[in-house]
mmCIF file of N, CA, C and O in Angstrom:
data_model
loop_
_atom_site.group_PDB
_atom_site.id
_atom_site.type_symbol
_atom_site.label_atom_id
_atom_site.label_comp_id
_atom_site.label_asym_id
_atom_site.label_seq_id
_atom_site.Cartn_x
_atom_site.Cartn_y
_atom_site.Cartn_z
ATOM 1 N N UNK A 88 4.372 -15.409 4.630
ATOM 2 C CA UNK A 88 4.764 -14.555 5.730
ATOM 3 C C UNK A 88 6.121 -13.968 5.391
ATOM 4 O O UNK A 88 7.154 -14.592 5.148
ATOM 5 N N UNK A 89 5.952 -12.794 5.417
ATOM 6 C CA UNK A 89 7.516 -11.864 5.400
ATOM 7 C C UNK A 89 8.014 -11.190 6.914
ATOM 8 O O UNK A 89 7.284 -10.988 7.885
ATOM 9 N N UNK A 90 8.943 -11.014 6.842
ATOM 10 C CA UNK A 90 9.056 -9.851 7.829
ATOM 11 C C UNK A 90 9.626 -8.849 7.298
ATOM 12 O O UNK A 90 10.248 -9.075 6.260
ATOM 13 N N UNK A 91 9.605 -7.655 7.749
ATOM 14 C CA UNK A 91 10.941 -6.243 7.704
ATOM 15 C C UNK A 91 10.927 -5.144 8.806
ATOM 16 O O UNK A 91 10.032 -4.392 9.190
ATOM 17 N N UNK A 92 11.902 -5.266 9.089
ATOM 18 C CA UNK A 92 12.905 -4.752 10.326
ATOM 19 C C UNK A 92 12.190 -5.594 11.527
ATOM 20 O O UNK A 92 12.039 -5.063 12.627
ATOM 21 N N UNK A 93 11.735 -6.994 11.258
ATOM 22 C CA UNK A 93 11.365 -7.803 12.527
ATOM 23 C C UNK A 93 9.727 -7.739 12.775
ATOM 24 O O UNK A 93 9.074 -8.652 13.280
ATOM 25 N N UNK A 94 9.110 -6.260 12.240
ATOM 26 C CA UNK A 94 7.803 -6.827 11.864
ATOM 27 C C UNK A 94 7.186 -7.976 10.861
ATOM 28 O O UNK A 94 7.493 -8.213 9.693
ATOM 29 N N UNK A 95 6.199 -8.618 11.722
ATOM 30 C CA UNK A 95 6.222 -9.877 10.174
ATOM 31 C C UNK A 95 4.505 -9.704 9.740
ATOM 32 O O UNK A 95 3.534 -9.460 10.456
ATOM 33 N N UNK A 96 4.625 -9.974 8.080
ATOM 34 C CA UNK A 96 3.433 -9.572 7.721
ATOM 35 C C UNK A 96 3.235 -10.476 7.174
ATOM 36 O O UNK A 96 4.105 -11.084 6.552
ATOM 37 N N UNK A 97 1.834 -10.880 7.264
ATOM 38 C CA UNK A 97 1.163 -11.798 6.458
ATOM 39 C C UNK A 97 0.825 -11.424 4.807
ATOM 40 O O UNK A 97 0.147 -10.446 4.493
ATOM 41 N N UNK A 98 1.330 -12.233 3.970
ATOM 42 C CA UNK A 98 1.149 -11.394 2.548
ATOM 43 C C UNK A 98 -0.153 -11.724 2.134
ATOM 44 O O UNK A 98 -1.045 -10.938 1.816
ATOM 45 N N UNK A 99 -0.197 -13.187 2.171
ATOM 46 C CA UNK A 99 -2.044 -13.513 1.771
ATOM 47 C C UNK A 99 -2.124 -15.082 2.875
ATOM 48 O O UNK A 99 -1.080 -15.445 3.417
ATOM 49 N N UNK A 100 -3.239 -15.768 3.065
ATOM 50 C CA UNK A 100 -3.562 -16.595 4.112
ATOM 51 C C UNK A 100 -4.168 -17.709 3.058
ATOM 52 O O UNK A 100 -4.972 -17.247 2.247
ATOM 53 N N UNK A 101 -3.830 -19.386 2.951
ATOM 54 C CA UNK A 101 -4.272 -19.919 2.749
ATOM 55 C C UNK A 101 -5.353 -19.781 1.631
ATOM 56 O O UNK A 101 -5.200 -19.880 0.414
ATOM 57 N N UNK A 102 -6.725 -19.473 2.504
ATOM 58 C CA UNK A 102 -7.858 -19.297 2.357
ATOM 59 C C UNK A 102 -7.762 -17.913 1.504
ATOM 60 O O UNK A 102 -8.428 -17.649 0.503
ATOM 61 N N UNK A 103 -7.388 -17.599 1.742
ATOM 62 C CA UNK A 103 -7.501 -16.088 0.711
ATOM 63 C C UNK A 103 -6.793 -16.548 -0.738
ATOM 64 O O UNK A 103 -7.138 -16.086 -1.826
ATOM 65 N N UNK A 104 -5.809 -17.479 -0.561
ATOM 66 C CA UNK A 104 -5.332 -17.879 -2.090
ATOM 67 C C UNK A 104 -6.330 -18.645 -2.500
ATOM 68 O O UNK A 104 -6.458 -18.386 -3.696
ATOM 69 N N UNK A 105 -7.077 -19.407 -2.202
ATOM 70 C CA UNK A 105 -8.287 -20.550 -2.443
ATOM 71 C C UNK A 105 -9.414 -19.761 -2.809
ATOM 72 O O UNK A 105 -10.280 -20.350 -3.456
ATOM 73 N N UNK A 106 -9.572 -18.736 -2.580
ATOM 74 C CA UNK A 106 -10.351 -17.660 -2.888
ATOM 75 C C UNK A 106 -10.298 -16.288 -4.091
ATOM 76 O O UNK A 106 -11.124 -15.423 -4.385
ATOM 77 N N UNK A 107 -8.762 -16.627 -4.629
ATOM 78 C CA UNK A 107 -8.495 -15.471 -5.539
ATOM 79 C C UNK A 107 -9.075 -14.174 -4.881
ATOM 80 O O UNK A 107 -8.953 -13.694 -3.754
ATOM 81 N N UNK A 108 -9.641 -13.849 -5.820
ATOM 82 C CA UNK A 108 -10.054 -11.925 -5.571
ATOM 83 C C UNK A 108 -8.909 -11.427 -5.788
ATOM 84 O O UNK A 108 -8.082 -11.739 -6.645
ATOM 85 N N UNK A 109 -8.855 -10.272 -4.620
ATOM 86 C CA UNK A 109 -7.562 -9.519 -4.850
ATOM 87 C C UNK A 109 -6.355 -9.924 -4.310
ATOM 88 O O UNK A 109 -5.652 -8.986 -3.932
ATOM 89 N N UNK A 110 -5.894 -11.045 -4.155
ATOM 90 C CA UNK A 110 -4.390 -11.417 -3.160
ATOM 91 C C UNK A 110 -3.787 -10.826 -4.137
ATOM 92 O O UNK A 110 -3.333 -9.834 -3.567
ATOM 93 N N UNK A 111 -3.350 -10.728 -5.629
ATOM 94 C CA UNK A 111 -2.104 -9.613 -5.439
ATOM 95 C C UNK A 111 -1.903 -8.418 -5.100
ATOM 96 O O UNK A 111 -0.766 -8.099 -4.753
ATOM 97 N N UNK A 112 -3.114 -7.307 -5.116
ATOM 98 C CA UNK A 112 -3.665 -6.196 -4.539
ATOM 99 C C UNK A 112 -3.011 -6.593 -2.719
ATOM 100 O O UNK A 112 -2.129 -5.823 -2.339
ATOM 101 N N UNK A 113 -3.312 -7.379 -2.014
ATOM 102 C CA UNK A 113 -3.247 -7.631 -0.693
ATOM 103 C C UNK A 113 -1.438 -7.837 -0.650
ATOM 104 O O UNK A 113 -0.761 -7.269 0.207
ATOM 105 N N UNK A 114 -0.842 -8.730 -1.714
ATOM 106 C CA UNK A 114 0.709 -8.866 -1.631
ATOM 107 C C UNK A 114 1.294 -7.792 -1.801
ATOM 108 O O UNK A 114 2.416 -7.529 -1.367
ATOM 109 N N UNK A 115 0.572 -7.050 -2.466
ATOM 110 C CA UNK A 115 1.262 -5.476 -3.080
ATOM 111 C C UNK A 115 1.367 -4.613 -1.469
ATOM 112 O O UNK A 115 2.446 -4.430 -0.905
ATOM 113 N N UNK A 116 0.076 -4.170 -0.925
ATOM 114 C CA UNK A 116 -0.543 -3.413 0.131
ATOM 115 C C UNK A 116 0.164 -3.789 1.484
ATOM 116 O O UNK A 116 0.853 -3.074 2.212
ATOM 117 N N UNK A 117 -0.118 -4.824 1.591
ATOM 118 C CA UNK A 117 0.369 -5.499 2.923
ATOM 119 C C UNK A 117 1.466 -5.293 3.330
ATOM 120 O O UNK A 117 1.456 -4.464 4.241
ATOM 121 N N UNK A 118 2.829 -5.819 2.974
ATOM 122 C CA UNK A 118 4.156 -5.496 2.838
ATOM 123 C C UNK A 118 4.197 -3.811 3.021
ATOM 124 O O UNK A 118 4.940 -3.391 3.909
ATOM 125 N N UNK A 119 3.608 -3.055 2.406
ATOM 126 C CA UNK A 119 3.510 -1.428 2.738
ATOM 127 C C UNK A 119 3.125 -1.139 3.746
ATOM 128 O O UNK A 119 3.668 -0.320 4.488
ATOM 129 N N UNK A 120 2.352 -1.607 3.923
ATOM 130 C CA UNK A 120 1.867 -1.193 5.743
ATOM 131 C C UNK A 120 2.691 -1.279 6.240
ATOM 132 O O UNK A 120 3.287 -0.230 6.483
ATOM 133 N N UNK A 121 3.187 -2.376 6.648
ATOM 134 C CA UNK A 121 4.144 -2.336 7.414
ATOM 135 C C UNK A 121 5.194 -1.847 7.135
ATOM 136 O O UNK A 121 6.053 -2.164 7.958
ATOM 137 N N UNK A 122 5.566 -1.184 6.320
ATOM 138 C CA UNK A 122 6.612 -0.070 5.800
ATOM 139 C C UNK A 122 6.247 1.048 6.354
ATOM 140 O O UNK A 122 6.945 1.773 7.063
ATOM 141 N N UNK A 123 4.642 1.273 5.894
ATOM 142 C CA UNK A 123 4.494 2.767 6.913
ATOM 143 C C UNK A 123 4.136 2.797 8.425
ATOM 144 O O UNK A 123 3.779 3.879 8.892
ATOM 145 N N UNK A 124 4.206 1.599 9.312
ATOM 146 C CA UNK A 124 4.623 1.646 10.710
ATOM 147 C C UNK A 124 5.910 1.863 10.829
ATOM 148 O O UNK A 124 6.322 2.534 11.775
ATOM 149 N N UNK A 125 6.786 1.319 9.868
ATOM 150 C CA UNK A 125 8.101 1.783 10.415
ATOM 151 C C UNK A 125 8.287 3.173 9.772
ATOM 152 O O UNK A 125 9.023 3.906 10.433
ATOM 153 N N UNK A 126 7.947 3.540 8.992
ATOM 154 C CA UNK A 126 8.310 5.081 8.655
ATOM 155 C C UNK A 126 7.929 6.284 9.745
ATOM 156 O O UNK A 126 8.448 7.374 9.988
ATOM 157 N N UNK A 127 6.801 5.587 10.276
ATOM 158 C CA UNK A 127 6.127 6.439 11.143
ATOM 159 C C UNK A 127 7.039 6.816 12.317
ATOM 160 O O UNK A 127 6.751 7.960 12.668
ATOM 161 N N UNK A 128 7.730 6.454 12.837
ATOM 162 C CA UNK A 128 8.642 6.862 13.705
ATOM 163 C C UNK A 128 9.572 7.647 13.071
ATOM 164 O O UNK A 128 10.202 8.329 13.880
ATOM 165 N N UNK A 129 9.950 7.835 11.722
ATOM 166 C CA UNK A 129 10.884 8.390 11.802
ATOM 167 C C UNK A 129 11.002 9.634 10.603
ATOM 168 O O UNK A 129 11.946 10.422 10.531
ATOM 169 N N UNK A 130 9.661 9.604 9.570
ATOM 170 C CA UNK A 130 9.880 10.464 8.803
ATOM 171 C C UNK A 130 8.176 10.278 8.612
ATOM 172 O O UNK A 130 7.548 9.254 8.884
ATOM 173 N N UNK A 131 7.577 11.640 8.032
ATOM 174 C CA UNK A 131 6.191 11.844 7.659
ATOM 175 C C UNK A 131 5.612 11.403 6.526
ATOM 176 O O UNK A 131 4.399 11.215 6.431
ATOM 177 N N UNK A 132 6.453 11.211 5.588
ATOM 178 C CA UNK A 132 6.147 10.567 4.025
ATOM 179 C C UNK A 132 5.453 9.159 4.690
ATOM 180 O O UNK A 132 5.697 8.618 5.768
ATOM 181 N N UNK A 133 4.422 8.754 3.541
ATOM 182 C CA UNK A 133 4.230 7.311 3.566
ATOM 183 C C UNK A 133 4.907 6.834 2.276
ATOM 184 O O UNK A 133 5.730 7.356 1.524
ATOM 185 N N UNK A 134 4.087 5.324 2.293
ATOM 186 C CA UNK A 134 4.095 4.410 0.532
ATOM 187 C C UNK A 134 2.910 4.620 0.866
ATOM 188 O O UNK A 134 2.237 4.496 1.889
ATOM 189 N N UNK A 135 2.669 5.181 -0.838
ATOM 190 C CA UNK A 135 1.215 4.832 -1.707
ATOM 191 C C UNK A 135 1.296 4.341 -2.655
ATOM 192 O O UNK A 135 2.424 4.063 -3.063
ATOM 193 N N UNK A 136 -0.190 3.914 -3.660
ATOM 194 C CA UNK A 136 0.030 2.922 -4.193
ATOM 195 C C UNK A 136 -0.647 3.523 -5.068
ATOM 196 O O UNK A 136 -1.340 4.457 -4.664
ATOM 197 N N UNK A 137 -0.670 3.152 -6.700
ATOM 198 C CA UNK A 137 -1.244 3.343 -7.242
ATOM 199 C C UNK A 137 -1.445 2.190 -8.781
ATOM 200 O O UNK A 137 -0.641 1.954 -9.683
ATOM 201 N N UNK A 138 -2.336 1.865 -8.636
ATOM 202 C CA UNK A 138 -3.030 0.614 -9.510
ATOM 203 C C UNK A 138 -2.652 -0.653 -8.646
ATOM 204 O O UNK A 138 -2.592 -1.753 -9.194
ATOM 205 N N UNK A 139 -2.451 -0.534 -7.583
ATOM 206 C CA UNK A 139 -2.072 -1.891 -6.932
ATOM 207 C C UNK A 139 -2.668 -3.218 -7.312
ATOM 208 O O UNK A 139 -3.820 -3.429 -7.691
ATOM 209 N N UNK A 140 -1.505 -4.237 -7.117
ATOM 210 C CA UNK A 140 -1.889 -5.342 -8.147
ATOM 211 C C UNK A 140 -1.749 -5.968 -9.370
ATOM 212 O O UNK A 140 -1.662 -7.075 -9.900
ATOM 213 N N UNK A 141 -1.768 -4.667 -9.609
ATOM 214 C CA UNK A 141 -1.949 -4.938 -11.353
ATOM 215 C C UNK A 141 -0.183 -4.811 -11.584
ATOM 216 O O UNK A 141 0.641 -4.530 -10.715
ATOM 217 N N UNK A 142 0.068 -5.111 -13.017
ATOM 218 C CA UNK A 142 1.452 -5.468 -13.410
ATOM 219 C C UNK A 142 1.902 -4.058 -14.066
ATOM 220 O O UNK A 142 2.814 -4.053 -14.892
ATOM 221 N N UNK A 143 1.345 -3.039 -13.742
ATOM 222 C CA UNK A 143 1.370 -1.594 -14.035
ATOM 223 C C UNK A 143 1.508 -0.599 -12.553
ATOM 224 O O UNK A 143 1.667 0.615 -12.422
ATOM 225 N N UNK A 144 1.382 -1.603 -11.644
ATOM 226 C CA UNK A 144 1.241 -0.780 -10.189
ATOM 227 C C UNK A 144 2.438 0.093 -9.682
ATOM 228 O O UNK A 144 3.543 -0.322 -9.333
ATOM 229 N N UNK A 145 2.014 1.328 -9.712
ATOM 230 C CA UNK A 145 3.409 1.520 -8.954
ATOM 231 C C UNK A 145 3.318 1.892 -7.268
ATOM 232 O O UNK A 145 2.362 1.386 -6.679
ATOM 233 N N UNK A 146 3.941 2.457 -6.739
ATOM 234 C CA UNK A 146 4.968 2.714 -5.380
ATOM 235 C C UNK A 146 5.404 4.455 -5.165
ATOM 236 O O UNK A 146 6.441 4.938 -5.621
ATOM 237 N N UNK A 147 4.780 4.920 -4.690
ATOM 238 C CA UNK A 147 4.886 6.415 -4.420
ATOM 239 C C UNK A 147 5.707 6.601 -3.355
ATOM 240 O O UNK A 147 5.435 5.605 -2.684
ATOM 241 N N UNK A 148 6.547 7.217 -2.734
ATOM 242 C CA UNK A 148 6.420 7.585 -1.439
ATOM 243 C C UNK A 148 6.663 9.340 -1.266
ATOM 244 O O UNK A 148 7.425 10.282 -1.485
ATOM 245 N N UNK A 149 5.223 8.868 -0.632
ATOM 246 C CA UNK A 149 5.113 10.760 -0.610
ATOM 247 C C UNK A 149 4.279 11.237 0.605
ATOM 248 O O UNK A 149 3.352 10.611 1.119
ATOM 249 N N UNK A 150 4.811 12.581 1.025
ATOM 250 C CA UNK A 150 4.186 13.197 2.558
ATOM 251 C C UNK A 150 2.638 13.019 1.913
ATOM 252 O O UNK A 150 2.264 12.858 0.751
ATOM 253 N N UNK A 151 1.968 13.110 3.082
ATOM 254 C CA UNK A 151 0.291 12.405 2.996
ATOM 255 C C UNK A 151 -0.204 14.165 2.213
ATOM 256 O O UNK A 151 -0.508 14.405 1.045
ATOM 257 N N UNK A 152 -0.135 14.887 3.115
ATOM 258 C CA UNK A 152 -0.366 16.105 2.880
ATOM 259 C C UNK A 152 -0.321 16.728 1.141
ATOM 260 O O UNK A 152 -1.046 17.623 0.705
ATOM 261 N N UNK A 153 0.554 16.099 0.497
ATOM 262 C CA UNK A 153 0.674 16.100 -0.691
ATOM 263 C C UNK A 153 -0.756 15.242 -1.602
ATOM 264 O O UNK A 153 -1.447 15.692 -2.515
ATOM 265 N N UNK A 154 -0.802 14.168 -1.059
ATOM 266 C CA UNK A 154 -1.872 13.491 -1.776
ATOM 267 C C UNK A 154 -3.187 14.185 -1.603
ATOM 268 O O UNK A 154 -4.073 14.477 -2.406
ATOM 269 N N UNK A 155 -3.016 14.401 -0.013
ATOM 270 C CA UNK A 155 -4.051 15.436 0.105
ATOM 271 C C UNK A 155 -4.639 16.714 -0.326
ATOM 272 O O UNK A 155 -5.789 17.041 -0.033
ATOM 273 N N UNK A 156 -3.827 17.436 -1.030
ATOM 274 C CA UNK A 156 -3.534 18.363 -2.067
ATOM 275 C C UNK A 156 -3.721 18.072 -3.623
ATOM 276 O O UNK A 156 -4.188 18.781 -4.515
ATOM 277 N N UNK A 157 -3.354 17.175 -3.633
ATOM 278 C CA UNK A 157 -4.132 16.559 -5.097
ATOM 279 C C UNK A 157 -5.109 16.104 -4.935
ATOM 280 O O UNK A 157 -5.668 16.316 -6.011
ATOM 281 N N UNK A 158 -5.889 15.509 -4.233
ATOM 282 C CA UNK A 158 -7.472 15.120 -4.254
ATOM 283 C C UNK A 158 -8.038 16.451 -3.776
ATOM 284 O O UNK A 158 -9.265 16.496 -3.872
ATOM 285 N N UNK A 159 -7.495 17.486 -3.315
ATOM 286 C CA UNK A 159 -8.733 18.797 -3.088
ATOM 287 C C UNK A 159 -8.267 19.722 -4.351
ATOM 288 O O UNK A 159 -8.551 20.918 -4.419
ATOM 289 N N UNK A 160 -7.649 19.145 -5.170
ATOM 290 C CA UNK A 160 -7.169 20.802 -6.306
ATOM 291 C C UNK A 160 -8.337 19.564 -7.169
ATOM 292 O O UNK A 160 -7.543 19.284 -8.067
ATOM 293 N N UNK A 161 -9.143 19.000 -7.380
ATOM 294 C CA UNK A 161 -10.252 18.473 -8.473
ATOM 295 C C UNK A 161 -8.959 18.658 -9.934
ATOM 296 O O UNK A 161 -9.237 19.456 -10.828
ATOM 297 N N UNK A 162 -8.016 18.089 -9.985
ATOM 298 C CA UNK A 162 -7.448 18.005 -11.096
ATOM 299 C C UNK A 162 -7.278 16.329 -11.225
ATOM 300 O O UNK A 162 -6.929 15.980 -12.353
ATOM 301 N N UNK A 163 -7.391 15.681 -10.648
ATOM 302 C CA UNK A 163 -7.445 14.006 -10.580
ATOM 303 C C UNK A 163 -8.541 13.416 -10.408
ATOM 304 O O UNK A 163 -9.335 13.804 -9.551
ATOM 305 N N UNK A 164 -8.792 12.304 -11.247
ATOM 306 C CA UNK A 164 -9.924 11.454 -11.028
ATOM 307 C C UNK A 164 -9.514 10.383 -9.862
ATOM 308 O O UNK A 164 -8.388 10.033 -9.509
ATOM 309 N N UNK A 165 -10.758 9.990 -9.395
ATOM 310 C CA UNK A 165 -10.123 9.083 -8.603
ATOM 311 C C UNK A 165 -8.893 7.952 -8.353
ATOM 312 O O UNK A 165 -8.335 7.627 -7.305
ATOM 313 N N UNK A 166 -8.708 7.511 -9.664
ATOM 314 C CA UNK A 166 -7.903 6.641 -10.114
ATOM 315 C C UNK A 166 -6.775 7.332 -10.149
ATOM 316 O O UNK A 166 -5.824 6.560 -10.028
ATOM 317 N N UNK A 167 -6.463 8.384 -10.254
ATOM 318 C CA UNK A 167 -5.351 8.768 -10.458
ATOM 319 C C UNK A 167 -3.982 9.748 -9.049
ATOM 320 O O UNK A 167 -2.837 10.196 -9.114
ATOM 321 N N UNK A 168 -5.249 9.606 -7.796
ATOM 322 C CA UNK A 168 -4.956 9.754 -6.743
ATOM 323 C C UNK A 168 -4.244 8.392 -5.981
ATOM 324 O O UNK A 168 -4.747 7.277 -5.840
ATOM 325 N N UNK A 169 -2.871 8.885 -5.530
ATOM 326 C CA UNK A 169 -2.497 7.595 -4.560
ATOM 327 C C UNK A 169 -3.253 7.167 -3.738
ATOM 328 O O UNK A 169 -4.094 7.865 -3.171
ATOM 329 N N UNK A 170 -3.056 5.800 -3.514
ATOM 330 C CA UNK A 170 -3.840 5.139 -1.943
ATOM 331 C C UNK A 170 -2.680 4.932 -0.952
ATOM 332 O O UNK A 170 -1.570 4.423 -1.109
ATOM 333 N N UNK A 171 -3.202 5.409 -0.028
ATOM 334 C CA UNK A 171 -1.839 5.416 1.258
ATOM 335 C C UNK A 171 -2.061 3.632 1.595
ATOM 336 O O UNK A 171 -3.192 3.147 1.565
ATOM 337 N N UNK A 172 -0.941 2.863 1.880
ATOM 338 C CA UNK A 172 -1.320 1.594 2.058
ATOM 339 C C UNK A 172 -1.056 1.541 3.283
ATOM 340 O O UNK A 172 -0.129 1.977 3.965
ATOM 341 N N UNK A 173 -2.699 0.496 3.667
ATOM 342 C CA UNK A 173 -2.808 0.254 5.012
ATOM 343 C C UNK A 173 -2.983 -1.159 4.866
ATOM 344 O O UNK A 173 -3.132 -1.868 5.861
#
């Protein structure tokens, strides 16, 4: 459990570590969300993510509208489009 600015987020649960899969994908993501509730009040950019998880992942922060603009110009494969983290 983390918090920031007093929201507190769960990074992974017990059972989800006992389970592998994606908990670092979820440690990466999670913590962002709740970055973009607090952004949301005060500026339009989010965090996105891109390769989340992985030890190559990075951290975007960029207006949505932008990402959105790169997934309709067909110059990116999927992979290469941010994920807004929720």
């Amino acid at each position: 459990m983390i918090a920031l600015n007093g929201l507190r987020c769960t990074v992974w649960t017990a059972d989800e570590w006992q389970a592998a899969g994606d908990m670092w994908k979820r440690a990466t993501v999670r913590p962002l969300a709740v970055l973009n509730r607090l952004l949301a009040d005060v500026s339009p950019v989010r965090a996105h993510t891109l390769i989340a998880g992985g030890n190559e992942g990075l951290l975007l922060i960029a207006d949505p509208r932008a990402v959105d603009a790169m997934r309709a110009s067909g110059l990116f494969g999927e992979h290469g489009i941010p994920a807004l983290a929720r």
